[in-house]
XYZ file of C-alpha atoms in Angstrom:
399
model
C 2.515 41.727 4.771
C 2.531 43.388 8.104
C 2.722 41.241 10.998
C -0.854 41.589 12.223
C -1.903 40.053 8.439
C 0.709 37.315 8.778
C -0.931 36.289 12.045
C -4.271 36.795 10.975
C -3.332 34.570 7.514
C -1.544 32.059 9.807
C -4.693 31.780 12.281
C -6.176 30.583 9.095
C -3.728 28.092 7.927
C -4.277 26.208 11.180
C -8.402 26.604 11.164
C -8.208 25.170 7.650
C -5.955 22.325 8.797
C -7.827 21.485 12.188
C -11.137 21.570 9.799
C -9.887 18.979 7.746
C -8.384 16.719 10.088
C -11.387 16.767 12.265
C -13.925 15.825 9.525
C -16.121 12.591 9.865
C -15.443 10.170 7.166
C -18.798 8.623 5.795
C -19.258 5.168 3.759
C -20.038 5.565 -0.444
C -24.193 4.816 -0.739
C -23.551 2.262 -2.941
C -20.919 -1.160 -2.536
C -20.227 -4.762 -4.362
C -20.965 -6.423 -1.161
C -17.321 -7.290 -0.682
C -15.880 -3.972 0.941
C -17.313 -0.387 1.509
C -15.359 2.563 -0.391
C -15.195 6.063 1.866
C -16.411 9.556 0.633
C -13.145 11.167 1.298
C -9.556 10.131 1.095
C -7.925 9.727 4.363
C -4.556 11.089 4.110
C -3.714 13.618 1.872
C -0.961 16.629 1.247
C -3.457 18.801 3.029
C -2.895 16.845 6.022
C 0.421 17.954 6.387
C 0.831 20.008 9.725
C 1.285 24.203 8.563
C 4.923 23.970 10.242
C 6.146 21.353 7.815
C 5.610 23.768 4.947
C 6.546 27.324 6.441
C 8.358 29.513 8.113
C 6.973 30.961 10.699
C 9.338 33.274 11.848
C 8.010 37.023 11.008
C 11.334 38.042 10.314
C 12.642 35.752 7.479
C 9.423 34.839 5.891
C 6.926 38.292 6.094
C 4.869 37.004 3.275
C 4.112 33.381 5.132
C 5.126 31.624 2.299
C 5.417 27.992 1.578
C 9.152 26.744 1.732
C 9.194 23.196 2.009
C 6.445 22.004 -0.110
C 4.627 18.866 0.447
C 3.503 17.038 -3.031
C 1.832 13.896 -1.988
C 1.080 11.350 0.400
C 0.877 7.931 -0.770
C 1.649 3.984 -0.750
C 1.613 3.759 3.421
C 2.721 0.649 5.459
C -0.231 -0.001 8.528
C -0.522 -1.454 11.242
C -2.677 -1.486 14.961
C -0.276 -0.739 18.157
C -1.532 -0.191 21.536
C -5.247 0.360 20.613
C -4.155 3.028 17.696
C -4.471 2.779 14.157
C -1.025 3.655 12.528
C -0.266 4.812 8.780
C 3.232 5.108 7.787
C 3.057 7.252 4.504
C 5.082 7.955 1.899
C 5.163 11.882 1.587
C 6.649 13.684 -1.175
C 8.080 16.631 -0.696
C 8.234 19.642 -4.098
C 12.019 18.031 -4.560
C 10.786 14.717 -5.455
C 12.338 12.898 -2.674
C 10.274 11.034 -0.566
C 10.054 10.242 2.949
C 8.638 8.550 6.188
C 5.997 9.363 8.117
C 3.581 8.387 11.173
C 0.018 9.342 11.381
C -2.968 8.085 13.412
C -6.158 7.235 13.712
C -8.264 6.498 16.565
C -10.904 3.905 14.688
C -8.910 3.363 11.708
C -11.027 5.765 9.800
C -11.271 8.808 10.704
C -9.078 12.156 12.359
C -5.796 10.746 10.619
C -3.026 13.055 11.710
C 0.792 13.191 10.915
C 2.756 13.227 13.812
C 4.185 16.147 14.194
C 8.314 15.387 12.946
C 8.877 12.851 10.106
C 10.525 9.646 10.378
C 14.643 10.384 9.952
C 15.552 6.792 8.930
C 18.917 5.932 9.533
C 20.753 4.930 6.950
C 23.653 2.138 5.651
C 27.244 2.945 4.479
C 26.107 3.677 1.164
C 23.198 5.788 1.352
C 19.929 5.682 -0.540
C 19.077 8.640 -2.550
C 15.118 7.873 -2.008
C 13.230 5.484 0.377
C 9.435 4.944 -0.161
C 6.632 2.343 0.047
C 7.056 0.419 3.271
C 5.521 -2.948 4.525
C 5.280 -2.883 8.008
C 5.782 -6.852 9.869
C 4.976 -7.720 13.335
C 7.382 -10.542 13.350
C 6.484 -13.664 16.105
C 10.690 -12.735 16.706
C 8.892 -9.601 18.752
C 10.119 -6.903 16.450
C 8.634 -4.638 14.048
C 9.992 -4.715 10.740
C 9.791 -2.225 7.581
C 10.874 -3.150 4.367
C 11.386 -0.600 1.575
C 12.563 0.352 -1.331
C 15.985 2.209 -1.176
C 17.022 4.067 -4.520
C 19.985 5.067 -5.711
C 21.927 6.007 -8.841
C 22.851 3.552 -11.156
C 26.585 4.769 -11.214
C 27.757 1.978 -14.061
C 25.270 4.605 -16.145
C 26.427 8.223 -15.253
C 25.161 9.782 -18.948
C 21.500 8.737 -17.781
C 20.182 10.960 -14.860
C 17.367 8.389 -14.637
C 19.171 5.384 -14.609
C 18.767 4.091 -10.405
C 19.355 0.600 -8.423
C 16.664 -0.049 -6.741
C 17.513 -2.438 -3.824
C 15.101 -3.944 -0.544
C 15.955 -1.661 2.833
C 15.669 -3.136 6.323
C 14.321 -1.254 9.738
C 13.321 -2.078 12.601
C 11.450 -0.962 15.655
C 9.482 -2.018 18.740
C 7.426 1.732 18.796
C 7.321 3.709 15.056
C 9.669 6.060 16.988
C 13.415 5.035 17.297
C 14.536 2.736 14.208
C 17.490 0.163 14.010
C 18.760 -0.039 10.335
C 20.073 -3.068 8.963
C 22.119 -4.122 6.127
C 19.849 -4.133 2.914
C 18.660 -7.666 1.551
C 21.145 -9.301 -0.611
C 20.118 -11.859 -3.490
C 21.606 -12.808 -6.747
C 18.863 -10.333 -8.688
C 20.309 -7.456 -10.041
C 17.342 -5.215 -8.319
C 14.530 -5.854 -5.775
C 10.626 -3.739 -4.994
C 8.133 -4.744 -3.298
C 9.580 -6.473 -0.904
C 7.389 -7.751 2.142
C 8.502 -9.865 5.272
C 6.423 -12.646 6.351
C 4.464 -12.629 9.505
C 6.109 -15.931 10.852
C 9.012 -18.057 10.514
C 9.013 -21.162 8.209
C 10.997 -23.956 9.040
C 13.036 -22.003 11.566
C 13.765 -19.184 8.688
C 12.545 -15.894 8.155
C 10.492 -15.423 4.881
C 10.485 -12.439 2.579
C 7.790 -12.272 -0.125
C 10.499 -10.468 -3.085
C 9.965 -9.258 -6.514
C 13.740 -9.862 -8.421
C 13.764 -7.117 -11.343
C 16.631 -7.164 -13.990
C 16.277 -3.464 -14.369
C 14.580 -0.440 -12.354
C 11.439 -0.452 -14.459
C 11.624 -3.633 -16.020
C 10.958 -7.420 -14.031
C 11.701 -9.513 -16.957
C 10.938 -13.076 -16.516
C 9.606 -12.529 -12.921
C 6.441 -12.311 -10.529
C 5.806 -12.024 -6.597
C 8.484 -14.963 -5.333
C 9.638 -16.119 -2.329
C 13.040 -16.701 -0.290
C 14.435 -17.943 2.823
C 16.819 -16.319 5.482
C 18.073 -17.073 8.444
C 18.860 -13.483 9.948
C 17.183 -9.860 9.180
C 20.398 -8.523 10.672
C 22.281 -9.769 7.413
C 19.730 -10.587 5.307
C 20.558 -12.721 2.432
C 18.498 -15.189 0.011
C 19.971 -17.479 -2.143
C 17.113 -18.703 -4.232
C 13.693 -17.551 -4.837
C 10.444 -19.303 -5.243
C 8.049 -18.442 -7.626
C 4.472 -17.919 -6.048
C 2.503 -15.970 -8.282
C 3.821 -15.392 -11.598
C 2.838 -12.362 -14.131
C 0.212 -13.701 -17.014
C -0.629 -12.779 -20.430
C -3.704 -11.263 -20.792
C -4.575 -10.619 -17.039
C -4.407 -7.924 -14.469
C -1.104 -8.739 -13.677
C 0.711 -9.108 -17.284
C 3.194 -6.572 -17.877
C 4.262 -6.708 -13.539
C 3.011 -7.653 -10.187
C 4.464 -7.103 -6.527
C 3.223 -7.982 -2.888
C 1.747 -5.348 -1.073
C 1.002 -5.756 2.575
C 2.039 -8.648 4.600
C -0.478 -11.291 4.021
C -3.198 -12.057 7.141
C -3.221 -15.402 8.802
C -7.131 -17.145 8.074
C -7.973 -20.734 9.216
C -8.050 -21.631 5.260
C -4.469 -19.826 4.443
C -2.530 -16.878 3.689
C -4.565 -14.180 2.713
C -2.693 -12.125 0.302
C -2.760 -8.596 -1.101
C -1.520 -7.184 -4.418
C -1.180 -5.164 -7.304
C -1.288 -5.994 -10.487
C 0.392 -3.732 -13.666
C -1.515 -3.910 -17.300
C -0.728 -2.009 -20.151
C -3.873 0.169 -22.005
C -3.782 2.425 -24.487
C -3.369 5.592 -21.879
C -0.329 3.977 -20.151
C 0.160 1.552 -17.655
C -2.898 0.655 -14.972
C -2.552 -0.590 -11.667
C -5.044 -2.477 -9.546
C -5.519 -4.785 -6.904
C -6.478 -8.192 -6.566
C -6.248 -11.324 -3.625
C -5.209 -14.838 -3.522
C -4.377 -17.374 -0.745
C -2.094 -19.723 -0.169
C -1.503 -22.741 2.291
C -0.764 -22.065 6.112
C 2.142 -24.218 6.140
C 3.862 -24.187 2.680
C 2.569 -20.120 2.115
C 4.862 -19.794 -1.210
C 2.143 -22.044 -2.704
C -1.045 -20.787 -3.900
C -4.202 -22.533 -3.149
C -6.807 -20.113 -4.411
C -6.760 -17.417 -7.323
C -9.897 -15.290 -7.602
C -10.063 -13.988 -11.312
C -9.461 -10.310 -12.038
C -8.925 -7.515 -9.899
C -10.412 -6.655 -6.703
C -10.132 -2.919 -6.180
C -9.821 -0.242 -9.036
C -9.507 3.461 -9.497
C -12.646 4.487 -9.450
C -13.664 8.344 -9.962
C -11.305 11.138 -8.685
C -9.193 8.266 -7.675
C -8.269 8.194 -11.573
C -6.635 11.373 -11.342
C -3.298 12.408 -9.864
C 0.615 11.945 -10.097
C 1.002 9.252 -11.936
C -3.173 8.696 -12.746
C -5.154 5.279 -13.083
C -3.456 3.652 -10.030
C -4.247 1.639 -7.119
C -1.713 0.734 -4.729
C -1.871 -0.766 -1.531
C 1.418 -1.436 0.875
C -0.544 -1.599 4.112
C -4.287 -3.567 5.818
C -4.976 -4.229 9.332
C -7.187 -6.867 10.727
C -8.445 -5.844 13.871
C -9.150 -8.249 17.003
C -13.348 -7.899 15.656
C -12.929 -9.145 12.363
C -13.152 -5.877 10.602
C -10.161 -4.996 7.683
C -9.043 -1.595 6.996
C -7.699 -1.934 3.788
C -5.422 1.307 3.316
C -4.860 1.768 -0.479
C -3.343 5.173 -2.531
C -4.542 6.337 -5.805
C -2.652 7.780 -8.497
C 0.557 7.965 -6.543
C -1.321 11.106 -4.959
C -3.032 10.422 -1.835
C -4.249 7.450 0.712
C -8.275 5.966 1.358
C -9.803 3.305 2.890
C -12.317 0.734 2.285
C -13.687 -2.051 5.054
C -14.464 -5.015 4.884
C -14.586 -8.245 7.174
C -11.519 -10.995 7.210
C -14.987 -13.321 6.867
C -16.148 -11.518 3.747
C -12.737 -11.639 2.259
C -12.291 -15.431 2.842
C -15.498 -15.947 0.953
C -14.397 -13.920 -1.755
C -10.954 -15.809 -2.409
C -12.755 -19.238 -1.921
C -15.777 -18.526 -4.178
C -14.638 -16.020 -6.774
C -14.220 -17.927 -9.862
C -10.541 -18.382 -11.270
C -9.719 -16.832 -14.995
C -10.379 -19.504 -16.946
C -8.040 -18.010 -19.244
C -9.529 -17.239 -22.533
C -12.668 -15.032 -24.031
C -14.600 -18.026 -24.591
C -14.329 -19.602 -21.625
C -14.951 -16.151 -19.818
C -17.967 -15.845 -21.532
C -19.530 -19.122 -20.601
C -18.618 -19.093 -17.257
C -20.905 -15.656 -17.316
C -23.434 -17.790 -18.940
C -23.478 -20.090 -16.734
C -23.872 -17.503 -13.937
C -26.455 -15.629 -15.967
C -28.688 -18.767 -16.571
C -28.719 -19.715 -12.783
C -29.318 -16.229 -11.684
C -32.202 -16.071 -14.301
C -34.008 -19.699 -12.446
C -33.693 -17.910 -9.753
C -35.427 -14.773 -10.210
C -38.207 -16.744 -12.328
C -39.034 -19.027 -9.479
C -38.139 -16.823 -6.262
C -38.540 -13.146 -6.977
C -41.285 -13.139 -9.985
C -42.467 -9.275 -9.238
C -39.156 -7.987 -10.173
C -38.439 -6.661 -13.381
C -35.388 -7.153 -15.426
């Protein structure tokens, strides 16, 4: 390619990218009433700034092509700092390793953009070989925290290339920008995900929201839990409390983890999470909400039944396909929740709702009952009120 093509082709690498970045997001026509779904994802490998992925030098890259490829862009800590909406994504680069970084919004919904250099996180004496799937904490202590999951080989297994420790990693800022690394949460579980600092402290201590695992893949006997520190500089739990465990026969029976920090309601905790469920095509992941009490927040209080957001369409297809995940919601001073969600370990959307819609949804949503029976008379019951209804208040419609 001569160099007048290269900067023609390169003129259209950054019209393509300033097209997509600058494109208004638009609500899905139709909604369950609880949150509204977007038309297009928000963050995506496409999204990517052109000088993450090339060379641009003429000289020693003619043919302007891709070096550094960028895979995907999911499971993204969030949060709202100095009037900006914030997204701190999980990007994949063609290597498979995975790292940190900041894009922004200026409502939350639309013109997300990367900034332009990645996060470089610092790292302990024994570092990681991946990082990925940060919860982002505004602690009361005045810092930002960012929990993650820091992966590396499982070196009492050398013969199996797939064999990793998977272990909770500690950061913290006061801007996104420079990060403070601390020592990685210790507990007497052999491995730790989804690991997700509380907003506040309880009883003078520092609560993390944990997920103990006896192997990488594998939780055995486990569920989201709950433990107690005293410092984030040296973390360190000595017991866990079980908050919500994993069930037979539910969304949540073969896993289930924390995602974001939960938000603070007059009635309780508002919690997000995901919840793992084998099917014949493979393990699915969705997400689903539950509350627990302001003051004692291991304990659960309220446990709508089934899931709350599912793949749904395109979001079915990707990576690692029939997935929702979501690491990251903001509640903004209005009311209004972004709820920042990634499907099929592939790329990040949206969907808003109200903190006051959500609250009625946790407090109103019928528990499981627990077994097909019971299900189905619970929709009976439903189904026979609904029907009185329509009979005495809405006779011209048809059904």
């Amino acid at each position: 390619m001569d160099k007048n093509n290269f900067d023609i082709r390169l003129n259209q690498l950054f019209e393509e990218y300033n097209v997509l970045i600058n494109r208004q997001n638009v609500p899905q026509q139709s909604g369950n009433g609880i949150f509204e779904r977007y038309e297009y994802p928000v963050l995506t490998r496409n999204h990517a700034p052109v000088f993450w992925l090339y060379d641009l030098n003429y000289d020693t890259n003619p043919h302007l092509m891709t070096r550094l490829g960028i895979n995907t862009t999911f499971n993204a800590g969030a949060i709202k700092l100095n009037g900006k909406y914030y997204m701190i994504a999980r990007v994949e680069g063609f290597d498979v390793k995975s790292f940190f970084a900041v894009a922004e919004s200026p409502d939350g919904i639309n013109y997300w953009k990367f900034w332009d250099r990645p996060i470089v996180m610092p790292v302990t004496e024994d570092p990681e070989k991946n990082v990925y799937d940060i919860r982002l904490t505004r602690h009361e202590d005045g810092w930002i925290y960012g929990l993650f999951c820091a992966e590396r080989k499982d070196q009492s297994n050398p013969e199996d290339s797939s064999a990793a420790l998977a272990s909770c990693g500690i950061a913290r800022t006061k801007d996104l920008k420079s990060w403070e690394r601390l020592s990685d949460l210790k507990s007497s579980a052999l491995q730790q995900r989804n690991c997700v600092l509380h907003p506040e402290f309880v009883n003078g201590k520092y609560m993390i929201y944990t997920r103990p695992q006896k192997s990488f893949i594998e939780t055995g006997d486990s569920g989201i839990c709950a433990g107690f520190t005293y410092s984030m500089e040296e973390a360190s739990v000595e017991h866990e409390i079980m908050v919500d465990p994993r069930m037979y026969h539910t969304v949540k029976e073969v896993k289930n983890g924390q995602g974001p920090a939960p938000l603070k309601t007059p009635v309780g905790w508002l919690h997000l999470a995901h919840g793992v469920r084998r099917t014949a095509a493979g393990l699915r992941y969705t997400l689903y909400l539950f509350l627990t009490d302001l003051h004692e927040p291991w304990r659960v209080s309220k446990r709508p039944g089934g899931h709350f957001i599912e793949p749904l369409g395109d979001e079915r297809i990707g990576d690692v396909s029939n997935v929702t995940f979501s690491n990251g919601w903001i509640l903004d001073d209005n009311g209004t929740v972004f709820i920042y969600y990634a499907s099929s370990d592939t790329r990040m959307h949206v969907a808003s709702t109200t903190i006051e819609k959500l609250v009625d949804y946790v407090l109103n949503t019928p528990e499981d009952p627990g077994r097909t029976q019971l299900c189905a008379a619970q929709r009976d019951d439903l189904i026979l009120q609904n029907l009185e209804i329509l009979k005495e208040q809405y006779p011209n419609i048809r059904y």
